[in-house]
Each structure stands twice: as structure tokens, then as C-alpha cells.
CSV table of C-alpha atoms in Angstrom, one decimal:
chain,number,residue,atom,x,y,z
A,81,UNK,CA,206.9,-72.4,-79.9
A,82,UNK,CA,207.9,-68.7,-79.5
A,83,UNK,CA,207.7,-67.2,-76.0
A,84,UNK,CA,208.5,-63.7,-74.8
A,85,UNK,CA,210.0,-62.8,-71.5
A,86,UNK,CA,209.2,-59.6,-69.5
A,87,UNK,CA,212.7,-58.3,-68.5
A,88,UNK,CA,211.6,-56.5,-65.2
A,89,UNK,CA,209.9,-59.5,-63.5
A,90,UNK,CA,211.0,-62.4,-65.7
A,91,UNK,CA,207.4,-63.5,-66.5
A,92,UNK,CA,206.9,-65.2,-69.9
A,93,UNK,CA,203.9,-65.2,-72.3
A,94,UNK,CA,203.0,-66.8,-75.6
A,95,UNK,CA,203.7,-65.0,-78.9
A,96,UNK,CA,199.9,-65.1,-79.6
A,97,UNK,CA,199.5,-62.8,-76.6
A,98,UNK,CA,201.7,-60.1,-78.1
A,99,UNK,CA,200.3,-56.6,-78.7
A,100,UNK,CA,200.0,-55.1,-82.1
A,101,UNK,CA,203.0,-52.9,-81.3
A,102,UNK,CA,205.1,-55.9,-80.3
A,103,UNK,CA,204.2,-57.8,-83.5
A,104,UNK,CA,205.0,-54.8,-85.7
A,105,UNK,CA,208.3,-54.3,-83.9
A,106,UNK,CA,209.4,-57.9,-84.5
A,107,UNK,CA,208.2,-57.8,-88.1
A,108,UNK,CA,210.2,-54.6,-88.8
A,109,UNK,CA,213.3,-55.9,-87.0
A,110,UNK,CA,213.1,-59.1,-89.0
A,111,UNK,CA,212.6,-57.4,-92.4
A,112,UNK,CA,215.4,-55.0,-91.9
A,113,UNK,CA,217.9,-57.7,-90.6
A,114,UNK,CA,217.0,-59.9,-93.6
A,115,UNK,CA,217.4,-57.2,-96.2
A,116,UNK,CA,220.3,-57.7,-98.7
A,117,UNK,CA,223.6,-55.8,-98.1
A,118,UNK,CA,223.6,-52.2,-99.1
A,119,UNK,CA,219.8,-52.1,-99.5
A,120,UNK,CA,217.6,-49.0,-99.7
A,121,UNK,CA,214.9,-49.6,-97.1
A,122,UNK,CA,211.8,-47.5,-97.5
A,123,UNK,CA,209.6,-47.4,-94.4
A,124,UNK,CA,206.1,-46.1,-94.7
A,125,UNK,CA,204.6,-44.8,-91.5
A,126,UNK,CA,207.4,-46.0,-89.2
A,127,UNK,CA,205.3,-44.9,-86.1
A,128,UNK,CA,202.3,-47.2,-86.9
A,129,UNK,CA,201.2,-49.2,-83.8
A,130,UNK,CA,204.3,-48.3,-81.9
A,131,UNK,CA,204.4,-46.5,-78.6
A,132,UNK,CA,205.9,-43.1,-79.0
A,133,UNK,CA,208.4,-43.8,-76.2
A,134,UNK,CA,210.0,-46.6,-78.2
A,135,UNK,CA,209.7,-45.4,-81.8
A,136,UNK,CA,213.0,-43.5,-81.9
A,137,UNK,CA,214.9,-46.1,-79.8
A,138,UNK,CA,213.7,-49.0,-82.1
A,139,UNK,CA,214.8,-47.3,-85.3
A,140,UNK,CA,218.0,-46.1,-83.8
A,141,UNK,CA,218.9,-49.7,-82.9
A,142,UNK,CA,217.9,-51.0,-86.3
A,143,UNK,CA,219.9,-48.3,-88.1
A,144,UNK,CA,223.0,-49.1,-85.9
A,145,UNK,CA,222.6,-52.8,-86.8
A,146,UNK,CA,222.4,-52.1,-90.5
A,147,UNK,CA,224.8,-49.2,-91.2
A,148,UNK,CA,225.2,-50.5,-94.7
A,149,UNK,CA,221.6,-49.6,-95.6
A,150,UNK,CA,220.0,-46.4,-96.6
A,151,UNK,CA,216.8,-45.8,-94.6
A,152,UNK,CA,214.0,-43.6,-96.1
A,153,UNK,CA,211.1,-42.8,-93.9
A,154,UNK,CA,207.7,-41.6,-95.1
A,155,UNK,CA,206.0,-40.1,-92.0
A,156,UNK,CA,203.5,-37.5,-90.8
A,157,UNK,CA,204.8,-37.8,-87.2
A,158,UNK,CA,206.9,-34.7,-86.8
A,159,UNK,CA,208.5,-35.7,-83.5
A,160,UNK,CA,209.7,-38.9,-85.2
A,161,UNK,CA,211.1,-36.9,-88.1
A,162,UNK,CA,212.9,-34.6,-85.7
A,163,UNK,CA,214.4,-37.6,-83.9
A,164,UNK,CA,216.3,-38.6,-87.1
A,165,UNK,CA,219.1,-36.2,-86.2
A,166,UNK,CA,221.5,-36.9,-89.0
A,167,UNK,CA,218.9,-37.5,-91.7
A,168,UNK,CA,218.2,-35.1,-94.6
A,169,UNK,CA,214.5,-34.0,-94.3
A,170,UNK,CA,212.5,-33.4,-97.5
A,171,UNK,CA,209.2,-31.6,-97.3
A,172,UNK,CA,206.7,-32.8,-99.9
A,173,UNK,CA,204.6,-29.6,-100.5
A,174,UNK,CA,202.2,-31.0,-103.1
A,175,UNK,CA,201.6,-33.5,-105.9
A,176,UNK,CA,199.8,-32.3,-109.0
A,177,UNK,CA,199.3,-34.0,-112.3
A,178,UNK,CA,202.2,-36.4,-111.9
A,179,UNK,CA,204.6,-33.7,-110.7
A,180,UNK,CA,206.1,-33.5,-107.1
A,181,UNK,CA,206.7,-30.1,-105.5
A,182,UNK,CA,209.3,-30.7,-102.8
A,183,UNK,CA,211.9,-28.8,-100.8
A,184,UNK,CA,214.9,-29.8,-98.6
A,185,UNK,CA,214.2,-28.7,-95.0
A,186,UNK,CA,217.1,-26.5,-93.8
A,187,UNK,CA,219.0,-27.4,-90.7
A,188,UNK,CA,219.1,-25.6,-87.3
A,189,UNK,CA,222.0,-23.5,-88.7
A,190,UNK,CA,219.3,-21.5,-90.5
A,191,UNK,CA,218.2,-20.0,-87.2
A,192,UNK,CA,215.1,-22.0,-86.2
A,193,UNK,CA,215.1,-25.3,-84.3
A,194,UNK,CA,214.4,-28.1,-86.6
A,195,UNK,CA,211.6,-29.6,-84.5
A,196,UNK,CA,209.8,-26.2,-84.7
A,197,UNK,CA,210.4,-25.8,-88.4
A,198,UNK,CA,209.0,-29.3,-89.0
A,199,UNK,CA,206.0,-28.7,-86.9
A,200,UNK,CA,205.2,-25.5,-88.8
A,201,UNK,CA,205.7,-27.1,-92.2
A,202,UNK,CA,203.5,-29.9,-91.1
A,203,UNK,CA,200.7,-27.6,-90.4
A,204,UNK,CA,198.0,-26.6,-92.9
A,205,UNK,CA,197.5,-23.2,-91.3
A,206,UNK,CA,199.5,-20.0,-91.1
A,207,UNK,CA,201.6,-19.7,-87.9
A,208,UNK,CA,201.4,-17.5,-84.8
A,209,UNK,CA,204.4,-17.7,-82.5
A,210,UNK,CA,203.5,-16.8,-78.9
A,211,UNK,CA,205.0,-16.7,-75.4
A,212,UNK,CA,204.3,-19.4,-72.9
A,213,UNK,CA,204.7,-23.2,-73.1
A,214,UNK,CA,203.0,-25.9,-75.1
A,215,UNK,CA,199.6,-26.6,-73.5
A,216,UNK,CA,199.8,-23.4,-71.5
A,217,UNK,CA,197.4,-20.5,-71.1
A,218,UNK,CA,198.6,-18.6,-74.2
A,219,UNK,CA,198.0,-21.6,-76.5
A,220,UNK,CA,194.6,-22.2,-75.0
A,221,UNK,CA,193.4,-18.6,-75.4
A,222,UNK,CA,195.0,-17.7,-78.7
A,223,UNK,CA,194.0,-21.0,-80.4
A,224,UNK,CA,190.4,-19.8,-80.0
A,225,UNK,CA,191.1,-16.1,-80.7
A,226,UNK,CA,192.9,-17.0,-83.9
A,227,UNK,CA,191.4,-20.3,-84.9
A,228,UNK,CA,192.7,-20.0,-88.5
A,229,UNK,CA,196.3,-20.2,-87.3
A,230,UNK,CA,198.6,-22.8,-85.8
A,231,UNK,CA,199.7,-21.5,-82.3
A,232,UNK,CA,203.3,-22.2,-81.6
A,233,UNK,CA,204.4,-21.3,-78.0
A,234,UNK,CA,208.1,-20.4,-77.8
A,235,UNK,CA,208.7,-19.4,-74.2
A,236,UNK,CA,209.9,-15.9,-73.7
A,237,UNK,CA,209.4,-12.8,-75.9
A,238,UNK,CA,212.9,-13.0,-77.3
A,239,UNK,CA,212.3,-16.5,-78.6
A,240,UNK,CA,209.1,-15.4,-80.2
A,241,UNK,CA,210.8,-12.5,-82.0
A,242,UNK,CA,213.7,-14.8,-83.0
A,243,UNK,CA,211.4,-17.5,-84.4
A,244,UNK,CA,209.2,-15.0,-86.3
A,245,UNK,CA,212.2,-13.4,-88.0
A,246,UNK,CA,213.9,-16.8,-88.7
A,247,UNK,CA,210.7,-18.3,-90.2
A,248,UNK,CA,210.0,-15.2,-92.3
A,249,UNK,CA,213.6,-15.4,-93.7
A,250,UNK,CA,212.7,-18.9,-95.0
A,251,UNK,CA,209.6,-17.6,-96.8
A,252,UNK,CA,211.1,-18.7,-100.1
A,253,UNK,CA,211.1,-22.3,-98.9
A,254,UNK,CA,207.6,-22.7,-97.3
A,255,UNK,CA,205.4,-19.8,-98.5
A,256,UNK,CA,203.5,-20.0,-95.2
A,257,UNK,CA,202.5,-16.8,-93.5
A,258,UNK,CA,203.7,-16.3,-89.9
A,259,UNK,CA,203.6,-13.7,-87.2
A,260,UNK,CA,204.4,-13.4,-83.5
A,261,UNK,CA,202.6,-11.9,-80.6
A,262,UNK,CA,204.1,-10.8,-77.3
A,263,UNK,CA,203.3,-8.9,-74.1
A,264,UNK,CA,203.8,-5.1,-73.9
A,265,UNK,CA,206.4,-5.3,-71.1
A,266,UNK,CA,207.2,-1.6,-70.8
A,267,UNK,CA,207.9,-1.2,-74.5
A,268,UNK,CA,207.7,2.3,-76.0
A,269,UNK,CA,205.4,3.1,-79.0
A,270,UNK,CA,208.6,3.3,-81.1
A,271,UNK,CA,209.6,-0.2,-80.0
A,272,UNK,CA,206.1,-1.5,-80.7
A,273,UNK,CA,206.2,0.0,-84.2
A,274,UNK,CA,209.6,-1.5,-84.8
A,275,UNK,CA,208.5,-5.0,-83.8
A,276,UNK,CA,205.4,-4.7,-86.0
A,277,UNK,CA,207.6,-4.1,-89.0
A,278,UNK,CA,209.2,-7.5,-88.2
A,279,UNK,CA,205.8,-9.2,-88.1
A,280,UNK,CA,205.6,-9.2,-84.2
A,281,UNK,CA,202.4,-7.8,-82.7
A,282,UNK,CA,202.4,-6.5,-79.2
A,283,UNK,CA,199.4,-6.8,-76.8
A,284,UNK,CA,198.1,-3.4,-75.6
A,285,UNK,CA,198.6,-4.6,-72.0
A,286,UNK,CA,201.6,-5.6,-69.8
A,287,UNK,CA,200.7,-9.3,-69.4
A,288,UNK,CA,198.8,-11.7,-71.5
A,289,UNK,CA,196.9,-12.6,-68.3
A,290,UNK,CA,195.4,-9.1,-68.3
A,291,UNK,CA,193.6,-9.9,-71.5
A,292,UNK,CA,191.4,-12.1,-69.4
A,293,UNK,CA,190.5,-9.2,-67.2
A,294,UNK,CA,189.2,-6.7,-69.8
A,295,UNK,CA,185.8,-5.4,-68.8
A,296,UNK,CA,183.7,-7.0,-71.6
A,297,UNK,CA,185.1,-10.4,-70.6
A,298,UNK,CA,184.4,-9.7,-66.9
A,299,UNK,CA,180.8,-8.8,-67.7
A,300,UNK,CA,180.2,-12.0,-69.7
A,301,UNK,CA,181.7,-14.2,-67.0
A,302,UNK,CA,179.7,-12.4,-64.4
A,303,UNK,CA,176.5,-12.9,-66.5
A,304,UNK,CA,177.4,-16.5,-66.7
A,305,UNK,CA,177.7,-16.6,-63.0
A,306,UNK,CA,174.4,-14.8,-62.6
A,307,UNK,CA,172.6,-17.7,-64.5
A,308,UNK,CA,173.6,-19.9,-61.5
A,309,UNK,CA,171.4,-18.2,-59.0
A,310,UNK,CA,172.6,-14.6,-59.3
A,311,UNK,CA,170.6,-11.6,-60.5
A,312,UNK,CA,171.9,-9.2,-63.2
A,313,UNK,CA,172.5,-6.6,-60.5
A,314,UNK,CA,174.6,-9.2,-58.6
A,315,UNK,CA,176.6,-9.8,-61.8
A,316,UNK,CA,177.3,-6.0,-62.1
A,317,UNK,CA,178.5,-6.1,-58.5
A,318,UNK,CA,181.0,-8.9,-59.3
A,319,UNK,CA,182.5,-6.7,-62.1
A,320,UNK,CA,182.7,-3.7,-59.7
A,321,UNK,CA,184.4,-5.8,-57.0
A,322,UNK,CA,187.0,-7.2,-59.4
A,323,UNK,CA,187.9,-3.7,-60.6
A,324,UNK,CA,187.9,-2.4,-57.0
A,325,UNK,CA,190.3,-5.3,-56.1
A,326,UNK,CA,192.5,-4.4,-59.0
A,327,UNK,CA,192.8,-0.8,-58.0
A,328,UNK,CA,193.4,-1.7,-54.3
A,329,UNK,CA,196.2,-4.0,-55.4
A,330,UNK,CA,197.7,-1.4,-57.7
A,331,UNK,CA,197.6,1.1,-54.8
A,332,UNK,CA,199.6,-1.3,-52.7
A,333,UNK,CA,202.1,-1.9,-55.5
A,334,UNK,CA,202.9,1.6,-56.6
A,335,UNK,CA,206.4,1.7,-55.1
A,336,UNK,CA,207.1,-1.8,-56.3
A,337,UNK,CA,206.0,-1.1,-59.9
A,338,UNK,CA,207.9,2.3,-60.0
A,339,UNK,CA,211.0,0.5,-58.8
A,340,UNK,CA,210.7,-2.3,-61.4
A,341,UNK,CA,210.1,0.2,-64.2
A,342,UNK,CA,213.1,2.3,-63.2
A,343,UNK,CA,215.3,-0.8,-62.9
A,344,UNK,CA,214.1,-1.9,-66.3
A,345,UNK,CA,214.9,1.5,-67.9
A,346,UNK,CA,218.3,1.4,-66.2
A,347,UNK,CA,219.1,-2.1,-67.4
A,348,UNK,CA,218.1,-1.1,-71.0
A,349,UNK,CA,220.4,1.9,-70.7
A,350,UNK,CA,223.3,-0.2,-69.6
A,351,UNK,CA,222.8,-2.7,-72.4
A,352,UNK,CA,223.5,0.2,-74.8
A,353,UNK,CA,227.1,0.6,-73.6
A,354,UNK,CA,229.5,1.3,-76.5
A,355,UNK,CA,231.2,-2.0,-77.2
A,356,UNK,CA,233.3,-0.5,-79.9
A,357,UNK,CA,235.3,1.5,-77.4
A,358,UNK,CA,239.1,0.7,-77.6
A,359,UNK,CA,241.5,1.6,-74.8
A,360,UNK,CA,241.1,2.5,-71.2
A,361,UNK,CA,240.1,6.1,-71.8
A,362,UNK,CA,237.3,5.2,-74.3
A,363,UNK,CA,236.1,2.4,-72.1
A,364,UNK,CA,235.9,4.8,-69.1
A,365,UNK,CA,233.9,7.2,-71.3
A,366,UNK,CA,231.6,4.4,-72.4
A,367,UNK,CA,231.0,3.6,-68.8
A,368,UNK,CA,230.2,7.2,-67.9
A,369,UNK,CA,227.8,7.5,-70.8
A,370,UNK,CA,226.0,4.3,-70.0
A,371,UNK,CA,225.6,5.2,-66.3
A,372,UNK,CA,224.3,8.7,-66.8
A,373,UNK,CA,220.7,7.9,-65.8
A,374,UNK,CA,218.2,10.0,-63.8
A,375,UNK,CA,217.0,7.3,-61.4
A,376,UNK,CA,215.0,9.7,-59.2
A,377,UNK,CA,213.4,11.5,-62.2
A,378,UNK,CA,212.4,8.2,-63.9
A,379,UNK,CA,211.0,6.8,-60.7
A,380,UNK,CA,209.0,10.0,-60.0
A,381,UNK,CA,207.5,10.1,-63.6
A,382,UNK,CA,206.3,6.5,-63.4
A,383,UNK,CA,205.0,7.0,-59.9
A,384,UNK,CA,203.0,10.0,-61.1
A,385,UNK,CA,201.6,8.0,-64.0
A,386,UNK,CA,200.4,5.3,-61.7
A,387,UNK,CA,198.8,7.8,-59.3
A,388,UNK,CA,197.0,9.4,-62.2
A,389,UNK,CA,195.5,6.0,-63.2
A,390,UNK,CA,194.4,5.5,-59.6
A,391,UNK,CA,192.9,9.0,-59.3
A,392,UNK,CA,191.0,8.6,-62.6
A,393,UNK,CA,190.0,5.0,-61.8
A,394,UNK,CA,191.1,4.2,-65.4
A,395,UNK,CA,190.7,0.5,-65.5
A,396,UNK,CA,191.9,0.0,-69.2
A,397,UNK,CA,195.0,2.0,-68.3
A,398,UNK,CA,195.6,-0.2,-65.3
A,399,UNK,CA,195.6,-3.3,-67.5
A,400,UNK,CA,197.9,-1.6,-69.9
A,401,UNK,CA,200.5,-0.8,-67.3
A,402,UNK,CA,200.1,-3.3,-64.4
A,403,UNK,CA,202.3,-6.4,-64.7
A,404,UNK,CA,200.8,-8.6,-62.0
A,405,UNK,CA,200.0,-12.2,-63.0
A,406,UNK,CA,198.6,-12.7,-59.5
A,407,UNK,CA,195.4,-10.7,-60.4
A,408,UNK,CA,193.9,-13.5,-62.5
A,409,UNK,CA,194.9,-16.0,-59.8
A,410,UNK,CA,193.0,-14.1,-57.1
A,411,UNK,CA,189.8,-12.9,-58.8
A,412,UNK,CA,188.3,-16.4,-59.1
A,413,UNK,CA,186.6,-16.1,-55.7
A,414,UNK,CA,184.3,-13.4,-57.2
A,415,UNK,CA,183.1,-15.9,-59.8
A,416,UNK,CA,182.8,-18.9,-57.4
A,417,UNK,CA,185.8,-20.8,-58.9
A,418,UNK,CA,189.3,-21.5,-57.5
A,419,UNK,CA,190.8,-20.8,-60.9
A,420,UNK,CA,189.6,-17.9,-63.1
A,421,UNK,CA,191.8,-18.8,-66.1
A,422,UNK,CA,190.5,-22.4,-66.0
A,423,UNK,CA,186.9,-21.1,-66.0
A,424,UNK,CA,187.6,-19.0,-69.1
A,425,UNK,CA,189.3,-22.0,-70.8
A,426,UNK,CA,186.3,-24.2,-70.1
A,427,UNK,CA,183.8,-21.6,-71.4
A,428,UNK,CA,185.6,-20.7,-74.6
A,429,UNK,CA,185.8,-24.4,-75.5
A,430,UNK,CA,182.0,-24.4,-75.9
A,431,UNK,CA,180.1,-23.0,-78.9
A,432,UNK,CA,177.4,-21.3,-76.7
A,433,UNK,CA,180.1,-19.1,-75.2
A,434,UNK,CA,181.4,-17.7,-78.4
A,435,UNK,CA,180.7,-14.2,-77.1
A,436,UNK,CA,183.6,-14.6,-74.6
A,437,UNK,CA,185.9,-15.5,-77.5
A,438,UNK,CA,184.7,-12.4,-79.4
A,439,UNK,CA,185.4,-10.2,-76.4
A,440,UNK,CA,189.0,-11.6,-76.1
A,441,UNK,CA,189.5,-11.2,-79.8
A,442,UNK,CA,188.4,-7.6,-79.7
A,443,UNK,CA,191.1,-6.9,-77.1
A,444,UNK,CA,193.8,-8.7,-79.1
A,445,UNK,CA,195.8,-7.4,-82.0
A,446,UNK,CA,194.1,-7.7,-85.4
A,447,UNK,CA,196.2,-9.9,-87.7
A,448,UNK,CA,196.1,-9.7,-91.5
A,449,UNK,CA,193.5,-12.0,-93.1
A,450,UNK,CA,194.7,-15.6,-93.8
A,451,UNK,CA,195.4,-16.5,-97.4
A,452,UNK,CA,192.8,-18.7,-99.0
A,453,UNK,CA,195.1,-21.7,-99.7
A,454,UNK,CA,197.9,-23.3,-97.8
A,455,UNK,CA,199.5,-26.5,-99.1
A,456,UNK,CA,199.4,-29.8,-97.2
A,457,UNK,CA,202.9,-30.8,-96.2
A,458,UNK,CA,203.9,-34.4,-95.4
A,459,UNK,CA,207.6,-34.9,-94.3
A,460,UNK,CA,210.0,-37.4,-95.8
A,461,UNK,CA,213.2,-38.4,-94.1
A,462,UNK,CA,216.2,-39.9,-95.8
């Protein structure tokens, strides 16, 4: 009679009480240990019935026990594929009329992390790289704004630009369309145009969070609030109060924003120091050139721009220039919710609130239409 023992507490139980995952694990271990020397072991769906936590550990242990064997995994689990660090990955693009169309997946040396490349190749949609983290606000919003694309958060804007360029450089391998989208972050029109040439779109506002505060979205959410005991006039008052709060907050932050913008301009200037300078004299001149910066003039120009926005009560311009993530965190009280972003995420998940999605889409960059056909892409490890 076979019994199993639980290592942490020493309790034992019958083999008949094993879970499906435990049975599969014992079966796989037994089959691999019993395989003849120098076998080629083909494993179809190595992740089946196995807890994701132990998948990689189990196969690592089996591979170490049978170093004489060649393991070939057929899998759709991209995390498992990425866990086979030393394996050669093969992307099966399609199978038509007895002919396989496949490519070898390049390594990280090609400029894109392998786990990201595998995830992209495993998608049936074109790709949009964004800022933020997996499961974060950017992914929640952009997955609804751009439903025909796979949203791939990459953290900061530099990572988005890097991933977009690296993936476009591999166009000959995958044939999948990809773009990036990032915050404005003080970029000049020339910088925005330069990024667009690289396939990276820039929001017409400082922060992605400001996208949630565009006036059409405010009106829709206020109208939604008005259906819960408020009149249409009360809904209009909500929008007015949110805008009033935004202008009051900007008034308070003029000096802070002017200082941040000036510091950013100065930092950008210093990054352009001539690194080709050779010798003390040329290095001294490079330092002088890099530090020739009109701090007072830059500060005054941006301060004037902010004051003009306040004088004109130009709300669209405020969203374009104001980098304050705290705005979305504080306006929830006007809508009767502790979290305004969470309210939007809940609404856009429902078909009846498609108008909110359309309002967000109207304020977002318009991407090229998606190609009619994108191949299915299982991954094979060897």
C-alpha cells in the first residue's frame, strides 16, 4: 500500500486521496525516470493539472535527474516556456496543408526580455506597450480603449520606447504590428513627432491619470451619479466642482510646477554634455556649454504659462500641463466614491457604459487600424 507523507506536519494519507496534480506529478516523474538512456522525451502540455508554483521546480528537478535526455515541451503556458532558461524556443506560427511555418525565438540579446517576447508572440492581437504595471490602471483603461490590441505594461516610458523599438526590429520574425503609448511628460512637439516616427504615441496630457478627468468623462460619470438620486442640474454642479478643485489645486502648485519644469529642462541640458571632449581644456568647455542655462528665464516663462491657464480657466490646457496624480485620488468625493479610478474601471467593464469608453477613446491617440489577420502562435521548447 502506497502512502504519502506531508512534510510540514508529518501527517500521512492514502494514495487514493491524492489530488489530480499529485497523480500527474508522480506519473511524469516515473515515466521520465524509466525512459531509456539518451531518450528524446516529448512532453505535451507540461503544465496540465500542476500548480503554477511547482511547475518549473518539478521539471527542473526531472531535467537534472536525466541530463542524458533531450526534453521537448509543447506548451501554451508562456510563463513556463520562459522558465526554460537554457532551452531553444520555437514559435509555431501556423500549419497549413501539411506544412509547418515556424521560427526560432531570439534570445534577450536581441534587446527585448524573452518573457515579454514570448507573451507577445503568444497573443493573437497586435501589441500596445504602455507605462504602468501588469494589472494596473493603464492596462485596465487601455484594454477597453484599444480592445483589438494586447496591452503590455512595461513600467516607465523609457522601457516602453525600448520595447517598441526592439519589437519592431524583429518584424521580420513575427509580422505582428506593435506600438507604444506614453505620457506627455513635458515633451516638446518636436520630441513627440520624433517618437511617433518610432511607433510611440504620446498622450496629449501630462499624466495618464488626467485622461480620466477629461470633461466628457466627468459629465458621463456625473450623469451616472445623478441616476442615484441626483438631478441633471446636480450632475452639472459635480463637474463644475471638480474643475473648480483642479484650478484651485493648480493655483496652489504654480511655484512647485514651475520649479519642476525648470529642473527638468536643466537636467535635459546637462545630459547633452559633450562626451567626446578630450583633455582638460575641452572638458572644461563642455562643462561651461552644458551649464549655460537661463534658470530665471525658464522659470518665469513656465510660470506665465500656468498663470495664463488659470486666468482663462482653460481646463483642457490644465490637463495637458498639470502632472498631479493626486487629482484623481481626491475627486472621488464629488461622485460619492472613495476611489474615482476604481469607479471608472467598474463602469467601463459593463456594456451599458460604453459611452464612457468612447469618451476615453476620443481623448486618446488614434492608432492605425488593425490588420485583418494575425496568426495563432503556440510555443515549443526544446
